[in-house]
mmCIF file of C-alpha atoms in Angstrom:
data_model
loop_
_atom_site.group_PDB
_atom_site.id
_atom_site.type_symbol
_atom_site.label_atom_id
_atom_site.label_comp_id
_atom_site.label_asym_id
_atom_site.label_seq_id
_atom_site.Cartn_x
_atom_site.Cartn_y
_atom_site.Cartn_z
ATOM 1 C CA MET A 1 22.716 9.349 32.020
ATOM 2 C CA ALA A 2 21.391 8.300 35.628
ATOM 3 C CA PHE A 3 20.366 11.388 37.458
ATOM 4 C CA TRP A 4 18.835 9.503 40.295
ATOM 5 C CA ARG A 5 21.227 7.598 42.701
ATOM 6 C CA ARG A 6 20.080 4.084 42.737
ATOM 7 C CA LYS A 7 19.135 3.531 46.300
ATOM 8 C CA LYS A 8 18.603 -0.195 46.026
ATOM 9 C CA GLU A 9 20.259 -3.270 43.802
ATOM 10 C CA ASP A 10 21.108 -1.774 40.317
ATOM 11 C CA PRO A 11 18.203 -2.876 37.872
ATOM 12 C CA PHE A 12 20.843 -3.590 35.296
ATOM 13 C CA SER A 13 23.498 -5.500 37.489
ATOM 14 C CA THR A 14 24.246 -8.938 36.630
ATOM 15 C CA SER A 15 22.959 -10.207 39.754
ATOM 16 C CA VAL A 16 19.407 -8.990 39.073
ATOM 17 C CA LEU A 17 19.655 -10.198 35.573
ATOM 18 C CA GLY A 18 21.072 -13.562 36.631
ATOM 19 C CA LEU A 19 23.578 -13.557 33.897
ATOM 20 C CA ASP A 20 27.318 -13.842 33.741
ATOM 21 C CA LYS A 21 27.967 -10.863 31.798
ATOM 22 C CA SER A 22 31.560 -9.223 31.718
ATOM 23 C CA ILE A 23 32.272 -5.847 32.350
ATOM 24 C CA GLU A 24 33.103 -4.965 28.865
ATOM 25 C CA GLU A 25 29.587 -6.497 27.512
ATOM 26 C CA LEU A 26 27.790 -4.158 30.299
ATOM 27 C CA LYS A 27 30.059 -1.146 29.068
ATOM 28 C CA ALA A 28 29.316 -1.809 25.612
ATOM 29 C CA GLN A 29 25.224 -1.953 26.502
ATOM 30 C CA GLU A 30 25.851 1.434 28.053
ATOM 31 C CA GLU A 31 27.689 2.923 25.190
ATOM 32 C CA ALA A 32 24.766 1.577 22.710
ATOM 33 C CA LEU A 33 22.401 2.866 25.232
ATOM 34 C CA GLU A 34 24.153 6.337 25.071
ATOM 35 C CA LYS A 35 24.321 6.320 21.114
ATOM 36 C CA GLU A 36 20.689 5.526 20.657
ATOM 37 C CA ILE A 37 19.907 8.465 23.318
ATOM 38 C CA GLY A 38 22.043 10.666 20.984
ATOM 39 C CA VAL A 39 20.402 9.949 17.973
ATOM 40 C CA ARG A 40 17.063 10.376 19.196
ATOM 41 C CA PHE A 41 17.858 13.584 20.764
ATOM 42 C CA SER A 42 19.537 14.884 17.614
ATOM 43 C CA LYS A 43 16.230 13.923 15.923
ATOM 44 C CA ALA A 44 14.222 16.007 18.178
ATOM 45 C CA ILE A 45 16.211 19.241 17.765
ATOM 46 C CA ALA A 46 16.439 18.894 14.160
ATOM 47 C CA LYS A 47 13.659 21.235 13.535
ATOM 48 C CA THR A 48 15.463 24.148 15.126
ATOM 49 C CA ARG A 49 19.136 23.049 14.074
ATOM 50 C CA ASP A 50 18.404 23.087 10.201
ATOM 51 C CA SER A 51 16.277 26.112 10.543
ATOM 52 C CA LEU A 52 19.679 27.746 12.016
ATOM 53 C CA ASN A 53 22.228 26.210 9.600
ATOM 54 C CA ASP A 54 20.150 27.257 6.553
ATOM 55 C CA ARG A 55 19.787 30.750 7.586
ATOM 56 C CA LEU A 56 23.211 30.847 8.826
ATOM 57 C CA ASP A 57 24.485 29.391 5.416
ATOM 58 C CA ALA A 58 22.046 31.899 3.514
ATOM 59 C CA VAL A 59 23.621 34.855 5.448
ATOM 60 C CA PHE A 60 27.198 34.014 4.338
ATOM 61 C CA GLU A 61 26.336 33.037 1.020
ATOM 62 C CA GLY A 62 28.432 35.557 -1.055
ATOM 63 C CA ARG A 63 29.847 37.260 1.451
ATOM 64 C CA LYS A 64 33.701 37.643 1.744
ATOM 65 C CA GLN A 65 33.561 39.166 5.338
ATOM 66 C CA ILE A 66 31.694 39.712 8.541
ATOM 67 C CA ASP A 67 30.394 43.182 8.532
ATOM 68 C CA GLU A 68 27.398 44.872 10.470
ATOM 69 C CA GLY A 69 24.976 43.974 7.942
ATOM 70 C CA LEU A 70 25.684 40.502 8.559
ATOM 71 C CA LEU A 71 25.418 40.792 12.182
ATOM 72 C CA ASP A 72 22.066 42.666 11.866
ATOM 73 C CA GLU A 73 20.727 39.638 9.826
ATOM 74 C CA LEU A 74 22.304 37.016 12.742
ATOM 75 C CA GLU A 75 20.345 39.223 15.297
ATOM 76 C CA GLU A 76 17.292 38.709 13.426
ATOM 77 C CA MET A 77 17.477 35.175 12.929
ATOM 78 C CA LEU A 78 18.499 34.179 16.845
ATOM 79 C CA ILE A 79 15.638 36.289 18.213
ATOM 80 C CA SER A 80 13.359 34.242 15.729
ATOM 81 C CA THR A 81 14.398 30.997 17.230
ATOM 82 C CA ASP A 82 13.178 32.477 20.713
ATOM 83 C CA ILE A 83 16.768 32.570 21.990
ATOM 84 C CA GLY A 84 15.863 35.589 23.749
ATOM 85 C CA VAL A 85 17.215 39.191 23.740
ATOM 86 C CA LYS A 86 19.636 39.116 26.301
ATOM 87 C CA THR A 87 20.971 36.076 24.950
ATOM 88 C CA THR A 88 21.350 37.271 21.483
ATOM 89 C CA MET A 89 22.921 40.523 22.715
ATOM 90 C CA GLN A 90 25.424 38.410 24.530
ATOM 91 C CA VAL A 91 26.201 36.547 21.402
ATOM 92 C CA LEU A 92 26.478 39.143 19.208
ATOM 93 C CA GLU A 93 29.119 40.843 21.617
ATOM 94 C CA ALA A 94 31.270 37.786 21.649
ATOM 95 C CA VAL A 95 31.286 37.658 17.879
ATOM 96 C CA ARG A 96 32.182 41.244 17.310
ATOM 97 C CA LYS A 97 35.279 40.891 19.825
ATOM 98 C CA GLY A 98 36.128 38.047 17.598
ATOM 99 C CA VAL A 99 35.750 39.865 14.428
ATOM 100 C CA THR A 100 37.494 42.854 15.878
ATOM 101 C CA ARG A 101 40.553 40.515 17.164
ATOM 102 C CA LYS A 102 40.452 38.971 13.807
ATOM 103 C CA GLU A 103 39.347 35.503 15.267
ATOM 104 C CA ILE A 104 36.369 35.291 13.445
ATOM 105 C CA ASP A 105 36.690 35.042 9.357
ATOM 106 C CA ASP A 106 34.654 32.415 8.624
ATOM 107 C CA ILE A 107 31.230 30.479 9.279
ATOM 108 C CA ASP A 108 32.906 27.770 11.063
ATOM 109 C CA ALA A 109 34.534 30.535 13.394
ATOM 110 C CA LEU A 110 31.404 32.124 13.888
ATOM 111 C CA LYS A 111 29.509 28.935 14.974
ATOM 112 C CA ALA A 112 32.458 27.984 17.375
ATOM 113 C CA THR A 113 32.093 31.303 18.966
ATOM 114 C CA MET A 114 28.128 31.059 18.917
ATOM 115 C CA LYS A 115 28.350 27.743 20.398
ATOM 116 C CA ARG A 116 30.770 28.804 23.095
ATOM 117 C CA GLU A 117 28.453 31.461 24.292
ATOM 118 C CA LEU A 118 25.601 29.222 24.773
ATOM 119 C CA LEU A 119 27.381 26.641 26.431
ATOM 120 C CA ASP A 120 28.470 29.291 29.102
ATOM 121 C CA ILE A 121 25.006 30.502 29.672
ATOM 122 C CA LEU A 122 23.798 26.936 30.245
ATOM 123 C CA GLY A 123 26.679 25.793 32.177
ATOM 124 C CA HIS A 124 26.249 28.701 34.609
ATOM 125 C CA SER A 125 22.592 28.508 35.276
ATOM 126 C CA THR A 126 22.455 27.017 38.689
ATOM 127 C CA GLY A 127 20.044 29.105 40.471
ATOM 128 C CA GLY A 128 17.746 27.088 42.590
ATOM 129 C CA VAL A 129 19.094 23.740 41.711
ATOM 130 C CA ALA A 130 17.986 21.026 43.890
ATOM 131 C CA SER A 131 20.295 17.518 44.249
ATOM 132 C CA GLU A 132 18.461 14.613 45.467
ATOM 133 C CA THR A 133 21.644 13.498 46.681
ATOM 134 C CA ALA A 134 21.974 16.167 48.764
ATOM 135 C CA VAL A 135 18.997 15.040 50.974
ATOM 136 C CA ASP A 136 19.752 12.403 53.839
ATOM 137 C CA GLU A 137 18.759 9.134 52.877
ATOM 138 C CA SER A 138 16.581 8.736 56.300
ATOM 139 C CA ILE A 139 14.549 11.375 54.885
ATOM 140 C CA ARG A 140 11.652 9.750 53.214
ATOM 141 C CA PRO A 141 9.816 10.305 50.817
ATOM 142 C CA TYR A 142 11.627 12.866 48.926
ATOM 143 C CA VAL A 143 8.909 15.185 47.719
ATOM 144 C CA LEU A 144 9.205 16.354 44.089
ATOM 145 C CA MET A 145 6.313 18.829 43.043
ATOM 146 C CA VAL A 146 5.410 19.455 39.587
ATOM 147 C CA VAL A 147 4.071 22.747 38.523
ATOM 148 C CA GLY A 148 3.101 24.285 35.252
ATOM 149 C CA VAL A 149 -0.288 25.217 33.192
ATOM 150 C CA ASN A 150 -2.712 23.232 31.550
ATOM 151 C CA GLY A 151 -1.766 21.829 28.350
ATOM 152 C CA VAL A 152 2.212 21.983 28.583
ATOM 153 C CA GLY A 153 2.418 18.115 29.040
ATOM 154 C CA LYS A 154 2.472 18.094 32.746
ATOM 155 C CA THR A 155 0.750 14.715 33.384
ATOM 156 C CA THR A 156 2.670 12.560 30.617
ATOM 157 C CA THR A 157 5.792 14.111 32.396
ATOM 158 C CA ILE A 158 5.105 13.038 35.604
ATOM 159 C CA GLY A 159 4.271 9.511 33.897
ATOM 160 C CA LYS A 160 7.656 9.626 32.061
ATOM 161 C CA LEU A 161 9.800 10.845 35.476
ATOM 162 C CA SER A 162 7.845 7.990 37.656
ATOM 163 C CA GLN A 163 9.115 5.707 35.201
ATOM 164 C CA ARG A 164 12.608 6.984 34.946
ATOM 165 C CA ILE A 165 13.173 7.301 38.530
ATOM 166 C CA LYS A 166 11.624 3.635 39.355
ATOM 167 C CA ASN A 167 14.134 2.043 36.756
ATOM 168 C CA GLU A 168 16.985 3.646 38.780
ATOM 169 C CA GLY A 169 15.800 1.408 41.886
ATOM 170 C CA ASN A 170 13.397 3.648 43.577
ATOM 171 C CA ASP A 171 10.012 3.176 45.092
ATOM 172 C CA VAL A 172 7.730 5.874 43.461
ATOM 173 C CA LEU A 173 4.342 6.998 44.418
ATOM 174 C CA ILE A 174 2.198 9.710 42.630
ATOM 175 C CA CYS A 175 -0.039 11.863 44.243
ATOM 176 C CA ALA A 176 -2.873 13.155 42.119
ATOM 177 C CA ALA A 177 -3.252 16.649 43.726
ATOM 178 C CA ASP A 178 -4.806 18.554 40.649
ATOM 179 C CA THR A 179 -8.386 17.991 41.651
ATOM 180 C CA PHE A 180 -9.793 21.127 39.792
ATOM 181 C CA ARG A 181 -9.731 19.862 36.298
ATOM 182 C CA ALA A 182 -11.930 17.210 34.949
ATOM 183 C CA ALA A 183 -10.364 14.034 34.040
ATOM 184 C CA ALA A 184 -6.897 15.005 35.377
ATOM 185 C CA SER A 185 -6.672 11.934 37.899
ATOM 186 C CA ASP A 186 -7.894 9.474 35.292
ATOM 187 C CA GLN A 187 -5.380 10.748 32.820
ATOM 188 C CA LEU A 188 -2.611 10.278 35.714
ATOM 189 C CA GLU A 189 -4.145 6.967 36.651
ATOM 190 C CA ILE A 190 -3.330 5.936 33.189
ATOM 191 C CA TRP A 191 0.250 7.585 33.279
ATOM 192 C CA ALA A 192 0.844 5.570 36.553
ATOM 193 C CA GLY A 193 -0.213 2.331 35.085
ATOM 194 C CA ARG A 194 1.806 2.455 32.176
ATOM 195 C CA ALA A 195 4.806 3.280 34.322
ATOM 196 C CA GLY A 196 3.675 0.434 37.257
ATOM 197 C CA VAL A 197 3.352 2.954 39.904
ATOM 198 C CA PRO A 198 0.913 3.471 42.710
ATOM 199 C CA ILE A 199 -1.269 6.482 42.748
ATOM 200 C CA ILE A 200 -3.189 8.462 45.608
ATOM 201 C CA GLN A 201 -6.386 10.095 44.213
ATOM 202 C CA GLN A 202 -9.363 11.592 45.561
ATOM 203 C CA LYS A 203 -12.935 12.681 43.841
ATOM 204 C CA GLN A 204 -12.907 15.671 41.786
ATOM 205 C CA GLY A 205 -13.143 19.214 43.589
ATOM 206 C CA THR A 206 -11.196 17.402 46.876
ATOM 207 C CA ASP A 207 -8.881 20.170 48.570
ATOM 208 C CA PRO A 208 -5.859 19.571 46.553
ATOM 209 C CA ALA A 209 -3.854 20.074 50.368
ATOM 210 C CA ALA A 210 -5.855 17.093 51.639
ATOM 211 C CA VAL A 211 -4.925 14.797 48.762
ATOM 212 C CA LEU A 212 -1.181 15.478 49.359
ATOM 213 C CA PHE A 213 -1.445 15.031 53.350
ATOM 214 C CA ASP A 214 -3.209 11.666 52.421
ATOM 215 C CA ALA A 215 -0.572 10.608 50.108
ATOM 216 C CA LEU A 216 2.333 11.957 52.329
ATOM 217 C CA GLN A 217 1.085 9.656 55.165
ATOM 218 C CA SER A 218 0.771 6.633 52.377
ATOM 219 C CA ALA A 219 4.244 7.262 51.217
ATOM 220 C CA LYS A 220 5.457 7.290 54.877
ATOM 221 C CA ALA A 221 3.340 3.869 55.742
ATOM 222 C CA ARG A 222 5.033 2.172 52.648
ATOM 223 C CA LEU A 223 8.525 3.454 53.152
ATOM 224 C CA ALA A 224 8.508 5.175 49.380
ATOM 225 C CA ASP A 225 11.412 6.699 48.143
ATOM 226 C CA VAL A 226 10.172 9.300 46.259
ATOM 227 C CA LEU A 227 6.533 11.129 46.184
ATOM 228 C CA ILE A 228 6.016 13.078 42.912
ATOM 229 C CA VAL A 229 3.110 15.600 43.159
ATOM 230 C CA ASP A 230 0.879 16.666 40.383
ATOM 231 C CA THR A 231 -0.539 20.134 41.119
ATOM 232 C CA ALA A 232 -3.380 22.239 39.534
ATOM 233 C CA GLY A 233 -2.295 23.798 36.204
ATOM 234 C CA ARG A 234 -4.996 26.383 35.853
ATOM 235 C CA LEU A 235 -3.732 30.056 34.547
ATOM 236 C CA HIS A 236 -0.675 31.307 36.115
ATOM 237 C CA ASN A 237 -1.703 34.824 36.954
ATOM 238 C CA LYS A 238 -4.667 33.320 39.257
ATOM 239 C CA ALA A 239 -3.973 34.403 42.631
ATOM 240 C CA ASN A 240 -5.806 31.169 44.176
ATOM 241 C CA LEU A 241 -3.877 29.119 42.411
ATOM 242 C CA MET A 242 -0.606 30.565 43.776
ATOM 243 C CA ALA A 243 -2.386 30.785 47.257
ATOM 244 C CA GLU A 244 -2.914 26.695 46.906
ATOM 245 C CA LEU A 245 0.531 25.979 46.172
ATOM 246 C CA GLU A 246 1.474 27.968 48.947
ATOM 247 C CA LYS A 247 -0.612 25.953 51.049
ATOM 248 C CA MET A 248 0.600 22.732 49.356
ATOM 249 C CA LYS A 249 4.047 23.652 50.269
ATOM 250 C CA ARG A 250 3.130 24.224 53.818
ATOM 251 C CA ILE A 251 1.653 20.845 54.337
ATOM 252 C CA ALA A 252 4.525 19.026 52.827
ATOM 253 C CA GLY A 253 7.092 20.893 55.146
ATOM 254 C CA ARG A 254 5.109 19.800 58.232
ATOM 255 C CA GLU A 255 4.911 16.044 57.416
ATOM 256 C CA VAL A 256 8.315 15.765 55.689
ATOM 257 C CA GLU A 257 11.602 17.302 56.803
ATOM 258 C CA GLY A 258 12.636 19.998 54.155
ATOM 259 C CA ALA A 259 9.800 19.182 51.534
ATOM 260 C CA PRO A 260 9.119 19.845 49.098
ATOM 261 C CA HIS A 261 12.866 18.977 48.079
ATOM 262 C CA GLU A 262 12.106 19.467 44.674
ATOM 263 C CA THR A 263 9.976 21.718 42.282
ATOM 264 C CA LEU A 264 10.031 21.236 38.503
ATOM 265 C CA LEU A 265 7.962 23.639 36.082
ATOM 266 C CA VAL A 266 6.824 21.946 32.859
ATOM 267 C CA ILE A 267 7.197 24.286 29.849
ATOM 268 C CA ASP A 268 6.063 23.584 26.434
ATOM 269 C CA ALA A 269 8.875 24.602 24.188
ATOM 270 C CA VAL A 270 6.443 25.455 21.275
ATOM 271 C CA THR A 271 4.474 28.221 23.595
ATOM 272 C CA GLY A 272 8.059 30.077 23.118
ATOM 273 C CA GLN A 273 8.369 33.332 25.015
ATOM 274 C CA ASN A 274 5.036 32.803 26.419
ATOM 275 C CA GLY A 275 6.408 29.478 28.178
ATOM 276 C CA LEU A 276 9.119 32.369 29.681
ATOM 277 C CA GLU A 277 6.159 34.248 31.015
ATOM 278 C CA GLN A 278 4.805 31.541 32.500
ATOM 279 C CA ALA A 279 8.238 30.530 34.199
ATOM 280 C CA ARG A 280 8.226 34.014 35.729
ATOM 281 C CA GLN A 281 5.298 33.408 37.616
ATOM 282 C CA PHE A 282 5.595 30.419 38.756
ATOM 283 C CA THR A 283 9.038 31.035 40.038
ATOM 284 C CA LYS A 284 7.735 34.198 42.118
ATOM 285 C CA VAL A 285 5.489 31.505 44.723
ATOM 286 C CA ALA A 286 6.857 28.166 43.867
ATOM 287 C CA ASN A 287 10.572 27.902 44.401
ATOM 288 C CA VAL A 288 11.158 26.522 40.881
ATOM 289 C CA THR A 289 14.403 24.441 41.084
ATOM 290 C CA GLY A 290 14.574 23.219 37.236
ATOM 291 C CA ILE A 291 12.615 23.184 34.036
ATOM 292 C CA VAL A 292 11.355 20.307 32.213
ATOM 293 C CA LEU A 293 10.962 21.383 28.533
ATOM 294 C CA THR A 294 8.023 19.441 26.697
ATOM 295 C CA LYS A 295 7.537 19.159 22.873
ATOM 296 C CA LEU A 296 11.030 19.754 21.837
ATOM 297 C CA ASP A 297 10.724 17.729 18.791
ATOM 298 C CA GLY A 298 7.979 20.040 17.629
ATOM 299 C CA THR A 299 9.152 23.340 17.216
ATOM 300 C CA ALA A 300 11.876 25.069 15.316
ATOM 301 C CA LYS A 301 12.191 27.783 18.269
ATOM 302 C CA GLY A 302 13.947 25.592 20.402
ATOM 303 C CA GLY A 303 16.249 28.263 21.434
ATOM 304 C CA ILE A 304 13.564 29.086 24.321
ATOM 305 C CA ALA A 305 15.695 26.703 26.485
ATOM 306 C CA VAL A 306 18.708 29.006 26.487
ATOM 307 C CA ALA A 307 16.292 32.097 27.106
ATOM 308 C CA ILE A 308 14.842 30.587 30.293
ATOM 309 C CA ALA A 309 18.679 29.559 31.439
ATOM 310 C CA LYS A 310 20.022 33.047 30.789
ATOM 311 C CA GLU A 311 17.061 35.217 32.209
ATOM 312 C CA LEU A 312 15.738 33.030 35.404
ATOM 313 C CA ASN A 313 19.134 31.374 36.043
ATOM 314 C CA LEU A 314 17.085 28.025 36.119
ATOM 315 C CA PRO A 315 18.642 24.821 34.748
ATOM 316 C CA ILE A 316 16.727 22.609 32.120
ATOM 317 C CA ARG A 317 16.499 19.456 33.830
ATOM 318 C CA TYR A 318 14.750 17.437 31.501
ATOM 319 C CA VAL A 319 13.586 17.373 28.113
ATOM 320 C CA GLY A 320 10.190 15.633 26.677
ATOM 321 C CA ILE A 321 11.068 13.940 22.869
ATOM 322 C CA GLY A 322 7.994 11.914 22.301
ATOM 323 C CA GLU A 323 4.743 10.410 23.545
ATOM 324 C CA GLN A 324 6.224 7.252 24.943
ATOM 325 C CA VAL A 325 6.999 6.613 28.570
ATOM 326 C CA ASP A 326 10.890 6.467 28.009
ATOM 327 C CA ASP A 327 11.028 9.518 26.197
ATOM 328 C CA LEU A 328 12.121 11.917 28.823
ATOM 329 C CA MET A 329 15.688 12.846 28.977
ATOM 330 C CA VAL A 330 18.465 14.485 31.060
ATOM 331 C CA PHE A 331 19.061 17.462 29.471
ATOM 332 C CA ASP A 332 22.669 17.744 28.121
ATOM 333 C CA ALA A 333 23.642 21.182 27.216
ATOM 334 C CA GLU A 334 26.573 20.219 25.404
ATOM 335 C CA ARG A 335 24.654 17.750 22.792
ATOM 336 C CA TYR A 336 22.021 20.581 22.598
ATOM 337 C CA VAL A 337 24.537 23.288 21.622
#
């Protein structure tokens, strides 16, 4: 499940651990970790899954065939999960075709068709994707900006992301450029401490672009592999916030070739369609390359992931499923569906 290339010695390799472990033992460790991740992810999306399954079973109860009445109920059910109108229409069209061709005549066949359509949407949402492996290794630091409105879990996401990238063998530095919100820098400092990652910060009210400039200089001096930049999260419809993001992008691009190399938009899954509107606004100025969906474990409307992928052609890169430092997972479309 590693997303970042390991630029240094694999921290889980036998040489680092100083243990004489066989390849089989290491594979067993990896399989156990994958199983644990699968169980945790499954629990995180239990609310959405149970809601869908219970309602699907209720819709099918006592019916001998799939008719327009059933499809109307299916439409209402899908929209209620924040899956989005466009996605719902695509799924229903596939179901109707299956019924016409007599390929769908029971609930299992219906679910299989729905899964195929959802996977197709998630699998083809590749617009704006950034790949750190495509950036020349001589370019340091790799600059990753994190954007999003206040309250979506941006600070905790940066802490978790720092831990994840550090664990995969990279030197990470955090830039606390959200200087407008009281205590934002303090909160980020706490998460940086949990991840064991250094942080560049200045007093509240400092020009965010100036903080970023200092962080870039520090990252170069330290030969840091990755610089993660926190940004202000005031309301997405404020022109001054968007102007500030533009300014920061110019500073980054001037100091490091191709920077920012990646821009992740953090969205709270609980906000549903409001989160989708946030995404629309940020993509206008921030060149968003991917989505981090937080609090996926706290809602029965987890279909927002599909709505984002369908309407914005943006991939879900990571999902937050808890409050611990290791509760950020690479989004797995097949496991999710």
